[in-house]
Coordinates of C-alpha atoms in Angstrom, one line a residue:
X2 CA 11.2 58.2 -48.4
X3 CA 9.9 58.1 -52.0
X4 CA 6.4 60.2 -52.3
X5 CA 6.1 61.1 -56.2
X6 CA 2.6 62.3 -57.6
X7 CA 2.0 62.8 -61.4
X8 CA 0.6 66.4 -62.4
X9 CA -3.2 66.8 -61.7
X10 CA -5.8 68.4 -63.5
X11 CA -6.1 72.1 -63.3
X12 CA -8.6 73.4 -61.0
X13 CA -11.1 76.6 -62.0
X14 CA -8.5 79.1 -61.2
X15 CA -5.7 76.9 -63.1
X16 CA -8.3 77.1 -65.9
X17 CA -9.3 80.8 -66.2
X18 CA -5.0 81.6 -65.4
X19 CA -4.2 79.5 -68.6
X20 CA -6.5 80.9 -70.6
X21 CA -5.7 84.7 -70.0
X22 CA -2.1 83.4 -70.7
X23 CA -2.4 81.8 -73.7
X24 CA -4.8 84.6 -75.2
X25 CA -2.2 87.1 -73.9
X26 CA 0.9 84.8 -75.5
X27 CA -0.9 84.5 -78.8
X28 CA -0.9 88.1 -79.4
X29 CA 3.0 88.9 -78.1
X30 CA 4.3 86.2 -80.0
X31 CA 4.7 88.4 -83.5
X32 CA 6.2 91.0 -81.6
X33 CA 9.9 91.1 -81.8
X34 CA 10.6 91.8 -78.2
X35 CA 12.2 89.4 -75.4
X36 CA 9.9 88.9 -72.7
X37 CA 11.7 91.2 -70.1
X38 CA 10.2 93.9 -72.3
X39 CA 6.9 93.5 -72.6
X40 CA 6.1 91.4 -69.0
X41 CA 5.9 94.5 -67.1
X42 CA 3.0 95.7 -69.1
X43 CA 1.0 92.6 -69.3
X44 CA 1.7 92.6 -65.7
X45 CA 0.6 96.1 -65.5
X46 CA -2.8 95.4 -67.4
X47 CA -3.4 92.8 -64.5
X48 CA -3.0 95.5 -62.0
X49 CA -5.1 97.7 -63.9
X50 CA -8.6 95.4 -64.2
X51 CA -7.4 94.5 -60.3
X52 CA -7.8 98.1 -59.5
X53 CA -10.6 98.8 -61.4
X54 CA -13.0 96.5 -60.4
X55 CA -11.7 97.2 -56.6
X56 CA -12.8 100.9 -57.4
X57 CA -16.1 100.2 -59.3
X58 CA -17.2 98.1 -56.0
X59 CA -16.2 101.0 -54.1
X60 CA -18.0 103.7 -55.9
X61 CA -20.9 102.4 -55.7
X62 CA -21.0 103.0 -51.9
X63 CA -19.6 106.3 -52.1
X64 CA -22.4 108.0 -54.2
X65 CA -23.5 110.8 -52.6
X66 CA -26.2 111.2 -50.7
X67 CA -29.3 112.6 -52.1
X68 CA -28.9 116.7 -51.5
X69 CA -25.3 116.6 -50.3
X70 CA -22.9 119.0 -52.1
X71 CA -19.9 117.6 -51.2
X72 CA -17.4 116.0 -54.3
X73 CA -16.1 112.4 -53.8
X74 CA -12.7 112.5 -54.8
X75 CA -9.4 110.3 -54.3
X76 CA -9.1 110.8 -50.1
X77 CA -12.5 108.8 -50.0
X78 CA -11.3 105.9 -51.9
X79 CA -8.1 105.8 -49.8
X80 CA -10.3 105.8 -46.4
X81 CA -12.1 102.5 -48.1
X82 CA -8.2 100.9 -48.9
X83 CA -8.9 101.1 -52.7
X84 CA -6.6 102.9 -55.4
X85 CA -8.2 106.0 -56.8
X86 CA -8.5 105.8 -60.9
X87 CA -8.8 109.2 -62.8
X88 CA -12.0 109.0 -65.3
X89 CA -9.2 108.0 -68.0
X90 CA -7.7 105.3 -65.9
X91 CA -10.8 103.9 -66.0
X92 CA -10.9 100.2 -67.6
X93 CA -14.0 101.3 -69.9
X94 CA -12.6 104.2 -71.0
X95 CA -9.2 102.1 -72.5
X96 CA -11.7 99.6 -74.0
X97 CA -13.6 102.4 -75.9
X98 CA -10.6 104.3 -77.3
X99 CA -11.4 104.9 -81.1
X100 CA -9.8 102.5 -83.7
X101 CA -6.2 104.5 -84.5
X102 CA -6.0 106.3 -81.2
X103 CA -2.4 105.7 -80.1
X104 CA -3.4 103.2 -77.5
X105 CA 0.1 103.1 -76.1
X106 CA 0.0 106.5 -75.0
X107 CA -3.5 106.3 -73.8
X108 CA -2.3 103.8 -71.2
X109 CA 1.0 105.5 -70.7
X110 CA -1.0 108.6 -69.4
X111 CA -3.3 106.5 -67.2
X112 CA -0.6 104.5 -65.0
X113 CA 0.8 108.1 -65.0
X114 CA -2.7 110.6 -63.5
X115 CA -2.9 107.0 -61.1
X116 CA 0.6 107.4 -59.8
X117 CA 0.0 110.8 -59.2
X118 CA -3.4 110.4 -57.5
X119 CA -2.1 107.5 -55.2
X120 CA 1.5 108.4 -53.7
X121 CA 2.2 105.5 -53.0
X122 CA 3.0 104.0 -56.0
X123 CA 4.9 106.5 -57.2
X124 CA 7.0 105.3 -60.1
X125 CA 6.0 101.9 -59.4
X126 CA 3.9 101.4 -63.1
X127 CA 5.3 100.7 -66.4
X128 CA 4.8 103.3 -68.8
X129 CA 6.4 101.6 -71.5
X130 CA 3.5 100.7 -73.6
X131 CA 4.5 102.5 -76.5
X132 CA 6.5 99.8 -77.3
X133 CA 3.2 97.5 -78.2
X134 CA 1.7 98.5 -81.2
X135 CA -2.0 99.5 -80.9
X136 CA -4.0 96.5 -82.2
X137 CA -2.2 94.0 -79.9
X138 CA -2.7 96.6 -76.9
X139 CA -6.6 96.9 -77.3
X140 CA -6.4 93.0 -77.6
X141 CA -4.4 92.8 -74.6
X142 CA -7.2 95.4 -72.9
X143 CA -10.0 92.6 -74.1
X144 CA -8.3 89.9 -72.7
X145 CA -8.1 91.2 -69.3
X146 CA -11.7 92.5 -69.2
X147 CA -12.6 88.8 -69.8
X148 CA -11.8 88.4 -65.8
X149 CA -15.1 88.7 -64.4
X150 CA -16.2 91.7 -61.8
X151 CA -17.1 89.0 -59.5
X152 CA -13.9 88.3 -58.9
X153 CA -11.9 88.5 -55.5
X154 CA -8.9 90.0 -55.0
X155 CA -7.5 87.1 -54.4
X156 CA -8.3 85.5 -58.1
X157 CA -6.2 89.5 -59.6
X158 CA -3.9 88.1 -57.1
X159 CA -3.5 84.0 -58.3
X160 CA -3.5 85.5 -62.3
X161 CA -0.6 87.7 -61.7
X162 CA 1.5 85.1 -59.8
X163 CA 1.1 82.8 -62.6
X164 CA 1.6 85.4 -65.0
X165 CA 5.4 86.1 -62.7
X166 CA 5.7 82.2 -63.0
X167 CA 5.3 81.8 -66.8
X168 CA 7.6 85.2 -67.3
X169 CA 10.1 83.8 -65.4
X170 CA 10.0 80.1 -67.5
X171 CA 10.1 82.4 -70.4
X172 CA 13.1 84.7 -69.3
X173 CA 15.3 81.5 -68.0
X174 CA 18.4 82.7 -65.6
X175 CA 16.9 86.3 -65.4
X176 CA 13.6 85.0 -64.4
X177 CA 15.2 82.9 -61.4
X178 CA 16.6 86.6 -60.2
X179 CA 13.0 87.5 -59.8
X180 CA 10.8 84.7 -59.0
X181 CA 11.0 81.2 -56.1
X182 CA 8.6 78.8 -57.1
X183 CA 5.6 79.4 -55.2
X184 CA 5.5 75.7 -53.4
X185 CA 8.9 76.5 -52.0
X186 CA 7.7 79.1 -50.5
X187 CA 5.0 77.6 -49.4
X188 CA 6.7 75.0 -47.2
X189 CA 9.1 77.8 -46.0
X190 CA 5.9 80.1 -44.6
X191 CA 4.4 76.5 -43.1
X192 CA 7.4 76.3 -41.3
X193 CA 8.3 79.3 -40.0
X194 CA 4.5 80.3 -39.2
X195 CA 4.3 84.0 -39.1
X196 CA 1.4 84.7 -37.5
X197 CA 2.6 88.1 -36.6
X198 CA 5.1 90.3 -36.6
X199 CA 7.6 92.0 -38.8
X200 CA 8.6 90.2 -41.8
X201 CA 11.9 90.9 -43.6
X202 CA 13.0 89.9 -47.3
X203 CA 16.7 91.5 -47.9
X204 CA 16.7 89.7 -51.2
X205 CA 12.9 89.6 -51.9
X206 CA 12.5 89.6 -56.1
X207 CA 9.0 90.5 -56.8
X208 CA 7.8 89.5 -53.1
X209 CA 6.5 86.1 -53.4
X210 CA 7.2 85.5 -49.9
X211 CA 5.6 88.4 -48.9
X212 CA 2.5 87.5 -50.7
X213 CA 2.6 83.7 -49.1
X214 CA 2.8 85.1 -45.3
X215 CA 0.1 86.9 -46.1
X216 CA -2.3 84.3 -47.3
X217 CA -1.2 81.8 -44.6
X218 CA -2.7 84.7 -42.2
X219 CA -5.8 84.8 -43.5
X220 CA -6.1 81.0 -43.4
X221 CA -5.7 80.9 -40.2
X222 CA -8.3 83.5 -40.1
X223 CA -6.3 86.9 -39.2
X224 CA -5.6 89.8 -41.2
X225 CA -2.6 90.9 -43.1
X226 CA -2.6 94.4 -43.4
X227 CA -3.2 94.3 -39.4
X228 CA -1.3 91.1 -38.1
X229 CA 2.0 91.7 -40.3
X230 CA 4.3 94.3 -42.0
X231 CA 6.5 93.6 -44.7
X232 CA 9.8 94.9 -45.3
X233 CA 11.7 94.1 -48.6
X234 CA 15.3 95.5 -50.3
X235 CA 15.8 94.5 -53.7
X236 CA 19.4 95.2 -56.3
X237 CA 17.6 95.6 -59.5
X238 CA 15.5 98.3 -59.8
X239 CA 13.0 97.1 -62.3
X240 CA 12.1 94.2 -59.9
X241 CA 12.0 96.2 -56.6
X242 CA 8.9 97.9 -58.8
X243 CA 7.3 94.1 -59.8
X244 CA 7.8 93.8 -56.3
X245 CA 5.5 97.0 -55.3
X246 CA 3.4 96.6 -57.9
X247 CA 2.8 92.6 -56.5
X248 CA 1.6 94.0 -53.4
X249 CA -0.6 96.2 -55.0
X250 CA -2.3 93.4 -56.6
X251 CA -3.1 91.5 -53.4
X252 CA -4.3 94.2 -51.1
X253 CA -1.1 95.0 -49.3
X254 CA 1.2 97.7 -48.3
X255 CA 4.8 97.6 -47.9
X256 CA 8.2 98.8 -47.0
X257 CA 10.5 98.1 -50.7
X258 CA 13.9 99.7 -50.7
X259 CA 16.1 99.4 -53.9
X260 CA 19.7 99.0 -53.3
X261 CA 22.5 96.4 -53.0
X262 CA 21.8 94.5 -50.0
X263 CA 25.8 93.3 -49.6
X264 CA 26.8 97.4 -48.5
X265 CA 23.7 99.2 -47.7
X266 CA 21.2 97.7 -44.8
X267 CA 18.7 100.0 -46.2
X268 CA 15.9 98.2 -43.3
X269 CA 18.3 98.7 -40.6
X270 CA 18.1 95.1 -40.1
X271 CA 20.4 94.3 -36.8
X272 CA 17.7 92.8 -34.2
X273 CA 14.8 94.2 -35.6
X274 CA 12.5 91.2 -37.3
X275 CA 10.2 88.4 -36.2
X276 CA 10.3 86.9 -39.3
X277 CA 13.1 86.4 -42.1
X278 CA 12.4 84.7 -45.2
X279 CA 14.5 85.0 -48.7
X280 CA 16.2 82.9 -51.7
X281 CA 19.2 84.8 -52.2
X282 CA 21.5 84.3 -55.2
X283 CA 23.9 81.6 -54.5
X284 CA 27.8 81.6 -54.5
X285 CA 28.1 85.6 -55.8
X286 CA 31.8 86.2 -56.2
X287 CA 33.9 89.5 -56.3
X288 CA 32.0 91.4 -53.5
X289 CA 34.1 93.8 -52.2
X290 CA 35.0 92.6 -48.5
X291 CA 37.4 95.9 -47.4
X292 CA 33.5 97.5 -47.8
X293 CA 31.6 95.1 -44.7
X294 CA 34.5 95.4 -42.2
X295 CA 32.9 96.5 -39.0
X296 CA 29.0 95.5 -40.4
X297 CA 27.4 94.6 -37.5
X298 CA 25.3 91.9 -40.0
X299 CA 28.0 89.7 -39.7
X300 CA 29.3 89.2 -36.3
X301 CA 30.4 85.8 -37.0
X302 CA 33.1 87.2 -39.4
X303 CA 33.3 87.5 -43.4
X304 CA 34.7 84.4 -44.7
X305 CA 37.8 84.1 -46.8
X306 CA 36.3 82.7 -50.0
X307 CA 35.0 84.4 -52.9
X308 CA 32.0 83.5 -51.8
X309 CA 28.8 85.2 -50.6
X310 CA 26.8 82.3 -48.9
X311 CA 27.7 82.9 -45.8
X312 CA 27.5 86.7 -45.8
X313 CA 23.7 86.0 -46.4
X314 CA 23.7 83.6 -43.9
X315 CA 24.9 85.7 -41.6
X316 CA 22.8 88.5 -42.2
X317 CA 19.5 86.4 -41.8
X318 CA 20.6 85.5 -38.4
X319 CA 22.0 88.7 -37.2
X320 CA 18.3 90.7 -38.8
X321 CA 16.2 88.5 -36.4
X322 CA 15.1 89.3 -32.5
X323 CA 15.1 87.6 -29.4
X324 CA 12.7 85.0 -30.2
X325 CA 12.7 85.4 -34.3
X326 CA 13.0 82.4 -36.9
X327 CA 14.3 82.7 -40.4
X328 CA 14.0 80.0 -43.7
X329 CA 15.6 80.6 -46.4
X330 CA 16.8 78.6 -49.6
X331 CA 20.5 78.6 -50.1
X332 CA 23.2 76.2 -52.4
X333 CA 23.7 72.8 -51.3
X334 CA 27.7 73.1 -50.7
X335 CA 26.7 75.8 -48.0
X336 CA 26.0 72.9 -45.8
X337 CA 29.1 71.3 -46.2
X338 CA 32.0 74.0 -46.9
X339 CA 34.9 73.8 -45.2
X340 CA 37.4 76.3 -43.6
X341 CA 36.5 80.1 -42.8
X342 CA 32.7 78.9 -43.7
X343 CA 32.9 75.9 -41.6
X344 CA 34.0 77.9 -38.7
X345 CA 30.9 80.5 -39.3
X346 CA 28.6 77.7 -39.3
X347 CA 29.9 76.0 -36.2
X348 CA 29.4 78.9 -34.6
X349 CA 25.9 79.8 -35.4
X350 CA 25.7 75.9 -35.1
X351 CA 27.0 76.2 -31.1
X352 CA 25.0 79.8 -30.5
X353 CA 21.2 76.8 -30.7
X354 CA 19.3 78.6 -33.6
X355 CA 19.8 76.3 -36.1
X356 CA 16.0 74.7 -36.1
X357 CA 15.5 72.8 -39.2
X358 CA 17.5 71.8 -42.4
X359 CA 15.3 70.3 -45.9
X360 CA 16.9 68.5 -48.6
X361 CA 15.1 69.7 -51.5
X362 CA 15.5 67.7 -54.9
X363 CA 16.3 69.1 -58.4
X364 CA 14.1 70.6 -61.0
X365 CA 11.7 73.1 -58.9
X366 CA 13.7 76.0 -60.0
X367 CA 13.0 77.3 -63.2
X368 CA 16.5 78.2 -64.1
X369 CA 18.5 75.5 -62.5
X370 CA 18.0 72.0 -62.2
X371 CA 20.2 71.8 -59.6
X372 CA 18.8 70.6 -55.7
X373 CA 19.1 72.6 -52.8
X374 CA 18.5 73.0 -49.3
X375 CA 16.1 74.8 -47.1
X376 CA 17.7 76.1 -43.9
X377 CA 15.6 77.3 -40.5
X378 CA 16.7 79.5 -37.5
X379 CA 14.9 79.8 -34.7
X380 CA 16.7 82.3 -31.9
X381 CA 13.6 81.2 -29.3
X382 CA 14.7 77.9 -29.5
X383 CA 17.7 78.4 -27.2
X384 CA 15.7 79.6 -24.4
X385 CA 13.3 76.8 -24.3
X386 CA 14.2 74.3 -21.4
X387 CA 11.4 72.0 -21.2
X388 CA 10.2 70.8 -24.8
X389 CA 11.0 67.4 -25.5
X390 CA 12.0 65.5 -28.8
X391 CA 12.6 61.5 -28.5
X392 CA 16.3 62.5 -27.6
X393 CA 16.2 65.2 -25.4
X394 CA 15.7 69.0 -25.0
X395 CA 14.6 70.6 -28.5
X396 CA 16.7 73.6 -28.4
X397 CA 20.0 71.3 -28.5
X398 CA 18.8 69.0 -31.5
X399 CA 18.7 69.9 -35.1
X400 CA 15.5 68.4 -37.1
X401 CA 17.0 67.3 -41.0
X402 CA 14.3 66.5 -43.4
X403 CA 15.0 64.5 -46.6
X404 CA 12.8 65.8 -49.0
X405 CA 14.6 65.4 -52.1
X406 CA 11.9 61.9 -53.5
X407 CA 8.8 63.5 -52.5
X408 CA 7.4 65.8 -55.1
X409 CA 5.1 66.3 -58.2
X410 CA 6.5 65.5 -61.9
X411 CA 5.0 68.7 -63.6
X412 CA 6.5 68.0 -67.4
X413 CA 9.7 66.3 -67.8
X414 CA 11.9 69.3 -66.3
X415 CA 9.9 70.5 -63.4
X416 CA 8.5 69.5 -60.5
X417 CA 6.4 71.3 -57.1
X418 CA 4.5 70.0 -54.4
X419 CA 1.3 69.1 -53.6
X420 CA -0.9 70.5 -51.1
X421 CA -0.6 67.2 -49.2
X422 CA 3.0 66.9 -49.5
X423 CA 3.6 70.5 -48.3
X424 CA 0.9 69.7 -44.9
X425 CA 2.9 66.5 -44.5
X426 CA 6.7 68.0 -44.3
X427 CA 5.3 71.0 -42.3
X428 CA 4.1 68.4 -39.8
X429 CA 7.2 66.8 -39.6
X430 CA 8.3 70.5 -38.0
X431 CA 5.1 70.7 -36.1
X432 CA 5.8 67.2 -34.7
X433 CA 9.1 67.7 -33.3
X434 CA 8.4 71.1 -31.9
X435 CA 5.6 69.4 -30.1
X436 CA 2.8 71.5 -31.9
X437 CA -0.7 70.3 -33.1
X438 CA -0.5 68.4 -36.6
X439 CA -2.9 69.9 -39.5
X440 CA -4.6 67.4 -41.8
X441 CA -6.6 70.1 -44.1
X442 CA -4.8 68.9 -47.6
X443 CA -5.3 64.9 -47.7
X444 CA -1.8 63.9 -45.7
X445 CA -3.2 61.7 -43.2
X446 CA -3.0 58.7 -44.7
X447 CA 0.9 58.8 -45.7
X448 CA 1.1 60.1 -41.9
X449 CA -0.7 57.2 -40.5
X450 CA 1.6 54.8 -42.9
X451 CA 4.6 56.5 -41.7
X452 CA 4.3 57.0 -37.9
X453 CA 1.6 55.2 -37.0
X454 CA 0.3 56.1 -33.7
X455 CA 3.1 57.6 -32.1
X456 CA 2.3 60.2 -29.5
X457 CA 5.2 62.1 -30.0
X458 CA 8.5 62.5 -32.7
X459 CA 10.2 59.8 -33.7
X460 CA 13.4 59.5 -36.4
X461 CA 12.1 57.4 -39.9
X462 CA 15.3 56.6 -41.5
X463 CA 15.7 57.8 -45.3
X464 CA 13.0 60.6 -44.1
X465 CA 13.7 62.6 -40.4
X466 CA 16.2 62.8 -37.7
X467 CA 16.5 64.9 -34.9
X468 CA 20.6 64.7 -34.3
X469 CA 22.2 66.5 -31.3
X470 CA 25.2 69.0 -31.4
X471 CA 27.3 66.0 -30.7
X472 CA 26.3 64.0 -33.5
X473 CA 26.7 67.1 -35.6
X474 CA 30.2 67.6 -34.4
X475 CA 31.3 64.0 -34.9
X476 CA 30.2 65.1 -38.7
X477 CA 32.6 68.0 -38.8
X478 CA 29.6 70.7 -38.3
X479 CA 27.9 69.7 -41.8
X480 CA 24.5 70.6 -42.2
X481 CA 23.6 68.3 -44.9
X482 CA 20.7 65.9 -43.9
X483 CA 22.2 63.2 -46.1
X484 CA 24.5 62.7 -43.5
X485 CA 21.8 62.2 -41.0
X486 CA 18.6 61.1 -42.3
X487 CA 20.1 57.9 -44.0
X488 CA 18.5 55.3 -46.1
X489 CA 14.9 53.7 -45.3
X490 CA 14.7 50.0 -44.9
X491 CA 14.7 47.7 -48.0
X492 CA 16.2 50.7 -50.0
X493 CA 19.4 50.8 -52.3
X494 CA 21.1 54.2 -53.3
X495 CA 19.6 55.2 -56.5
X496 CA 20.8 56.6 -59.6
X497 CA 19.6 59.8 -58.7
X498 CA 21.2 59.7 -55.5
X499 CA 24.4 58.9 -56.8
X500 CA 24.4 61.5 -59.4
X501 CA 23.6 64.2 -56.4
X502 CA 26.7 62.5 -54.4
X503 CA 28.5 62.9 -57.0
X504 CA 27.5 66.6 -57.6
X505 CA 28.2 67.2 -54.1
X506 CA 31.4 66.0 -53.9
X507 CA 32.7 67.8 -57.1
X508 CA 31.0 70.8 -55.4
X509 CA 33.4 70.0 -52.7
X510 CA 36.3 69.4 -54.8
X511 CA 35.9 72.6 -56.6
X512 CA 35.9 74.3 -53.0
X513 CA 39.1 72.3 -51.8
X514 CA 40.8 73.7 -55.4
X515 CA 39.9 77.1 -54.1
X516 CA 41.0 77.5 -51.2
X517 CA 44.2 75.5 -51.6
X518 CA 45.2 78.2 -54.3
X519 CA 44.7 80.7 -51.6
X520 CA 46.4 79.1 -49.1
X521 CA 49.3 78.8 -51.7
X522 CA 49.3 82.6 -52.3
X523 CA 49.3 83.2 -49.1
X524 CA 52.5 80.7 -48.4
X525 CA 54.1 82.7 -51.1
X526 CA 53.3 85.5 -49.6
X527 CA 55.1 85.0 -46.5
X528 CA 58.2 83.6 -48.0
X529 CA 58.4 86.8 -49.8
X530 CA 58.0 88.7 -46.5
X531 CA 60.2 86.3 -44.6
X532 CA 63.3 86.7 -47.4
X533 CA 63.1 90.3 -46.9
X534 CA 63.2 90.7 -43.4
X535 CA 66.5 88.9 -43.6

């Protein structure tokens, strides 16, 4: 199915986002330092303003009453879930330092008296703003003060996931360690709908899917901080902080643990979440396999190649309850690889909790403009015996989406979603789970156009098909929707389809080379042993 849109006009917040980032870039750009260096103080400021006009709303209800004696002070402002500033944390009181004061060190001091008034984001702010000489800082200070006070959290909120977004243009590969484009997320939180629960992120950059459960709470009208509890781990330490510091911005507390997800289960993970949702690095070699023997994360076994797919795979799965469901982004060749990952995926394949799988095209990553594919578990789904798709029993069919024509042409090199495209492939979901459809974003017409008035799920060539674990068998356990979905009516393989097939099957080639060399090895190996024994 081909669904392109061209980009659209910015809306007010798009406006007032762009502006603060091209005031902001203006006066970094003389500065010789790579972005890495100075995002987490722009990033910082944001946080700053965020908290400051939280607090000033705050204060104003906390006044004490005529006659009382008793000091306001930082317990008060925690009872009201705002972030106590120290009287030189204060916004103003940065915006009035004296031309030539060392500005730097003014701000320096101020993330530090708000770290120690607020415990929980203890060495969580930069305090690196030294490095910014003091005109460009007290520019940087006017900029943000442009946001006005009557601003929701949720505007501090939008600003500094922009802000992430543009950093993470800017930095290139580093950026992508960080940062999923937020309308991939998106369609992974539509999916998976976490209404409640614990959520869990082992690879969770600067939570951007924590920050995307949250808001799809509260537009179904419940509360975060009540309804959900987040739960990240995170390699790099610098980004475990973005990733607190996100949080922050929007309101929300969480559970961040630095440390290298492959050895240390810092969350205790085994059993213990509702929700998983994560965009792992793809095809990490050289992890040290003697160190996961006996892991309980990967019950299905650690594959032979030098490959970490299907470690994270594994751990996704094994992290989730009873009835949990997981969606995560991961390399197309995962879908497809052959022997000791083959054998994983049949069996997660045969255990019923593979839900969904999305073909996503190239060029909504930043870094790479490779495609990739969007995989679902859901563990309730093998204990439901009496919801229906057109071919059967849900929990034994597998719903592949071909989403890889249906986007938005940002510039020439990147593309997202729109809101109606997202509403229309989560409905696809919501239509073979036998759920109510939403029609909130404008995706009722291409609905109507593409199933008419069916009452219930039906397979569109070149878009959807629910296959059964026999069909997926015949296919030699691949989890590639290409295989299934097939091309709509009247429509030729394109050149961009061709160039993907080709892709893929280098991919696969690459992968045959590999492990043939290891099986060689392996043969050499036990002629060696053989001719000694003799």
């Amino acid at each position: 199915m081909h669904w392109t849109e061209p980009a659209t006009a910015d809306d007010s917040h798009a406006a007032l986002e762009k502006k603060l980032w091209d005031a902001a870039n203006m006066l970094w750009a003389g500065a010789d330092l790579k972005p890495s260096e100075y995002s987490p103080t722009v990033l910082g400021l944001i946080f700053l303003r965020y908290a400051d006009v939280r607090f000033a709303a705050v204060e104003k209800d906390l006044k004490p009453q005529a006659g009382s004696r008793r000091k306001i002070g930082a317990t008060d402002y925690h009872a009201a879930g705002v972030i106590y500033l120290p009287e030189n944390a204060r916004f103003a009181e940065l915006l009035a330092l004296p031309e030539g004061a060392n500005t730097g060190q003014s701000i320096n001091d101020a993330m530090r008296a708000i770290e120690k008034e607020n415990p929980d984001l203890a060495d969580v702010l930069p305090k690196t703003y030294h490095i910014l000489d003091s005109r460009t800082l007290a520019e940087l200070l006017k900029v943000m003060a442009s946001i006005p006070m009557d601003k929701g959290g949720d505007t501090f909120g939008l600003i500094y996931e922009y802000f992430l977004g543009k950093f993470a243009m800017t930095e290139g590969q580093k950026g992508g360690e960080f940062y999923t484009p937020t309308s991939i997320v998106k369609l992974i939180v539509e999916i998976l709908e976490p209404y409640h629960g614990r959520i869990l992120d082992p690879a969770c950059g600067s939570g951007g899917m924590f920050i995307q459960s949250a808001r799809f709470v509260e537009e179904h009208r419940k509360n975060p901080t009540t309804d959900i509890s987040v739960h990240g781990q995170e390699r790099v330490t610098d980004t475990s902080r973005l990733a607190r510091l996100n949080l922050a911005v929007h309101g929300l507390n969480g559970d961040i643990k630095q440390g290298n997800t492959y050895y240390e289960d810092l969350q205790d993970s085994v059993g213990r979440f509702d929700f998983v949702l994560a965009n792992p690095p793809f095809n990490v070699s050289k992890i040290d396999k003697e160190r996961l023997s006996g892991d309980p994360r990967y019950p299905f076994g650690i594959p032979r190649t030098d490959n970490g797919n299907y470690l994270w795979i594994q751990h996704f799965h094994s992290a989730l309850n009873r009835t949990g469901r997981a969606g995560f982004v991961m390399a197309n060749s995962a879908a497809d690889a052959r022997a000791s990952e083959q054998e994983i995926r049949e069996k997660i394949i045969r255990a019923g909790d593979v839900d969904v799988m999305v073909a996503i095209g190239p060029n909504f990553f930043f870094t790479v403009t490779l495609p990739c594919t969007l995989w679902f578990f859901d563990k309730g789904k093998s204990k439901i015996h009496n919801q229906q798709s057109s071919i059967g029993n849900r929990k034994d069919t597998v719903l592949f989406i071909d989403a890889r024509h249906i986007y938005r042409q940002l510039d020439r090199a990147h593309r997202d979603f729109t809101p109606a495209q997202l509403e229309f492939l989560a409905n696809l979901v919501r239509f073979h789970r036998g759920e109510d459809l939403e029609f909130a974003h404008g995706s009722e017409g291409k609905w109507e156009e593409t199933f008419g008035d069916a009452a219930g799920y039906t397979d569109v060539p070149g878009l959807c098909k629910a296959a059964t674990l026999a069909e997926i068998e015949a296919q030699g356990w691949s989890l590639n929707p290409g295989r299934y979905v097939g091309v709509a009516k009247g429509e030729d393989l394109s050149d961009e389809d061709f160039k993907e097939q080709l892709e893929a099957l280098n991919e696969e080639l690459e992968v045959l080379n590999t492990e043939a060399r290891e099986l060689e090895e392996r043969i050499a190996e036990n002629v060696v042993e053989l001719l000694e024994t003799r």
